[in-house]
């Protein structure tokens, strides 16, 4: 695919790959080397306007296209992503710093599933009728909204981008999408795939560039009637402050600080293995990671001993290498942020049990942005390190004695995205799951995903739910029609 020949990414507007109106480009870095390796359009509101005009025209036919025909095109896109899995995984790894092995196993296969899932879900999506005895019949239409905006982050670039775009298109909308400026490459490759798949011009438009320029132009455009956003809580609040007074539909998937609650009666080995993943997968840069680990006292020492040993054994390395478990941190700024939190943890009285430093690699990666997987103990549940999102390979471990106590700790942050609970006591699993303030609870597991289930958070982790029927309802307007008999 073209990322090797053409290092200047283009916008995808009205079915064509085009330059930004300004003619300006931004640098795009490879986190593993710290070097600029490509450029992306520095687009602005002019590019968004052109995309909206294309989408407006395309909507006239796309909204009238049958679900079966939309489904065929979305399935074709899925097939083409699958056929190009290796290229896309390589591009994702170069762009984001994640191990290429992870991109092959998780990111790109999930992008395929996102398109396949909604290509078929739309064929089964149904609406309701309400009959009023012999007097009247109500039926509810579910119609596409029109033009919708999809804005996504850098941590799971193609995975989260397609998680929004696929249902929006399946439901008959036309889309103005903006990937993160930090990881634009696979979105660019997706635009080429959409052209090959025969997606009609203007149905999907991808405008690259900065959040405050392109993202905010999308948010405030009066013809874009819904915004689906995944990213930080602060950005979500900004988007909301503009879009809510315009009465746009809003779906906001925001930050998290998820608890991992471990009771002494759990399957210890299974828990250890999974906790290592829920702590450090994708360098801890997954909104669903569990960086606050609470351990019931009887197994605290055993946990610390084994977990720290296993963490020390994780290989931080070149994302291209098969044996690498943690790749590079996505940007220099983010590396700095993570290290700031490690120093804050020390100031707050935390003891670093392992890690805590930059990981200095040699050769090709000597100037890359790496951080050692870090385990910290001795901090109270309510200190800043335990309340604020770090979004890196840093976890804190804390002992607890009683169920009531750990529920209080778990619910103490401003966030409420997900939680993990480890116990073999069925009643306790039910009890605790019900009392946790979050949108997703995993019992004796982590990141087991069924795309039919509601996905999203409470409190400052967001508004609305993605996944399954929930997102198809979000991307459609219901209209009730009453017929008097
Ligand atoms: P971010 O908020 O900085 O950026 C996300 C997107 O918003 C980017 O495309 C960015 O360009 C755009 N943006 C920035 N400012 C904007 C503005 N003023 N108006 C419109 N758009 C704007 O987030 P990030 O650093 O890319 O991602 C990390 C964050 O995302 C973390 O907080 C993480 O928890 C969160 N996240 C949440 C989920 C979830 O499902 N809840 C999933 C992944 C990541």
mmCIF file of C-alpha atoms and ligand atoms in Angstrom, residues 151-155 160 178-182 209-212 215-216 219 229-233 235 238-239 253-256 287 389 391 417 455 461 466, ligand 1:
data_model
loop_
_atom_site.group_PDB
_atom_site.id
_atom_site.type_symbol
_atom_site.label_atom_id
_atom_site.label_comp_id
_atom_site.label_asym_id
_atom_site.label_seq_id
_atom_site.Cartn_x
_atom_site.Cartn_y
_atom_site.Cartn_z
ATOM 1 C CA UNK A 151 -13.333 11.995 16.113
ATOM 2 C CA UNK A 152 -10.915 9.388 17.457
ATOM 3 C CA UNK A 153 -7.704 9.074 19.554
ATOM 4 C CA UNK A 154 -4.218 7.650 18.977
ATOM 5 C CA UNK A 155 -4.079 4.612 21.249
ATOM 6 C CA UNK A 160 -11.439 2.929 17.361
ATOM 7 C CA UNK A 178 -10.934 12.892 11.920
ATOM 8 C CA UNK A 179 -8.289 10.465 13.164
ATOM 9 C CA UNK A 180 -5.736 11.598 15.722
ATOM 10 C CA UNK A 181 -3.004 13.779 14.231
ATOM 11 C CA UNK A 182 -0.545 11.622 16.172
ATOM 12 C CA UNK A 209 -5.142 17.657 11.138
ATOM 13 C CA UNK A 210 -5.127 19.189 14.580
ATOM 14 C CA UNK A 211 -7.920 18.874 17.138
ATOM 15 C CA UNK A 212 -8.386 22.590 17.824
ATOM 16 C CA UNK A 215 -11.900 18.729 15.358
ATOM 17 C CA UNK A 216 -13.436 21.987 16.479
ATOM 18 C CA UNK A 219 -17.876 20.104 16.314
ATOM 19 C CA UNK A 229 -15.968 11.300 20.102
ATOM 20 C CA UNK A 230 -13.387 9.116 21.845
ATOM 21 C CA UNK A 231 -10.517 10.782 23.664
ATOM 22 C CA UNK A 232 -9.623 12.668 26.819
ATOM 23 C CA UNK A 233 -12.174 13.979 29.326
ATOM 24 C CA UNK A 235 -11.450 17.468 25.152
ATOM 25 C CA UNK A 238 -14.766 21.256 25.244
ATOM 26 C CA UNK A 239 -16.675 19.451 22.508
ATOM 27 C CA UNK A 253 -16.096 7.956 25.295
ATOM 28 C CA UNK A 254 -13.596 9.551 27.656
ATOM 29 C CA UNK A 255 -10.793 8.813 30.120
ATOM 30 C CA UNK A 256 -10.608 6.240 32.876
ATOM 31 C CA UNK A 287 -8.618 3.164 28.173
ATOM 32 C CA UNK A 389 -5.332 9.239 34.480
ATOM 33 C CA UNK A 391 -2.396 6.272 30.499
ATOM 34 C CA UNK A 417 -15.279 3.396 32.635
ATOM 35 C CA UNK A 455 -19.775 -0.059 25.674
ATOM 36 C CA UNK A 461 -15.726 8.692 31.562
ATOM 37 C CA UNK A 466 -21.338 2.372 21.701
HETATM 38 P P1 LIG B 1 -7.445 13.782 22.933
HETATM 39 O O1 LIG B 1 -8.698 14.179 23.622
HETATM 40 O O2 LIG B 1 -6.269 14.649 23.066
HETATM 41 O O3 LIG B 1 -7.695 13.660 21.356
HETATM 42 C C1 LIG B 1 -8.683 12.819 20.810
HETATM 43 C C2 LIG B 1 -9.117 13.380 19.466
HETATM 44 O O4 LIG B 1 -9.755 14.632 19.667
HETATM 45 C C3 LIG B 1 -7.964 13.634 18.501
HETATM 46 O O5 LIG B 1 -8.367 13.292 17.192
HETATM 47 C C4 LIG B 1 -7.754 15.124 18.636
HETATM 48 O O6 LIG B 1 -7.165 15.719 17.508
HETATM 49 C C5 LIG B 1 -9.178 15.619 18.828
HETATM 50 N N1 LIG B 1 -9.295 16.927 19.474
HETATM 51 C C6 LIG B 1 -8.412 17.544 20.300
HETATM 52 N N2 LIG B 1 -8.873 18.754 20.673
HETATM 53 C C7 LIG B 1 -10.087 18.902 20.077
HETATM 54 C C8 LIG B 1 -11.078 19.927 20.093
HETATM 55 N N3 LIG B 1 -10.911 21.055 20.783
HETATM 56 N N4 LIG B 1 -12.207 19.732 19.399
HETATM 57 C C9 LIG B 1 -12.417 18.585 18.712
HETATM 58 N N5 LIG B 1 -11.514 17.592 18.645
HETATM 59 C C10 LIG B 1 -10.364 17.732 19.322
HETATM 60 O O7 LIG B 1 -7.159 12.304 23.394
HETATM 61 P P2 LIG B 1 -5.890 11.408 23.024
HETATM 62 O O8 LIG B 1 -4.711 11.921 23.789
HETATM 63 O O9 LIG B 1 -5.806 11.264 21.551
HETATM 64 O O10 LIG B 1 -6.346 9.982 23.604
HETATM 65 C C11 LIG B 1 -6.136 9.575 24.919
HETATM 66 C C12 LIG B 1 -7.406 9.706 25.731
HETATM 67 O O11 LIG B 1 -8.455 8.983 25.111
HETATM 68 C C13 LIG B 1 -7.279 9.113 27.118
HETATM 69 O O12 LIG B 1 -7.882 9.991 28.049
HETATM 70 C C14 LIG B 1 -8.066 7.825 27.024
HETATM 71 O O13 LIG B 1 -8.600 7.355 28.248
HETATM 72 C C15 LIG B 1 -9.143 8.202 26.086
HETATM 73 N N6 LIG B 1 -9.735 7.017 25.456
HETATM 74 C C16 LIG B 1 -10.986 6.646 25.824
HETATM 75 C C17 LIG B 1 -11.576 5.518 25.281
HETATM 76 C C18 LIG B 1 -12.969 5.085 25.648
HETATM 77 O O14 LIG B 1 -13.509 4.232 24.958
HETATM 78 N N7 LIG B 1 -13.579 5.634 26.684
HETATM 79 C C19 LIG B 1 -10.856 4.773 24.335
HETATM 80 C C20 LIG B 1 -9.571 5.178 23.992
HETATM 81 C C21 LIG B 1 -9.021 6.308 24.557
#
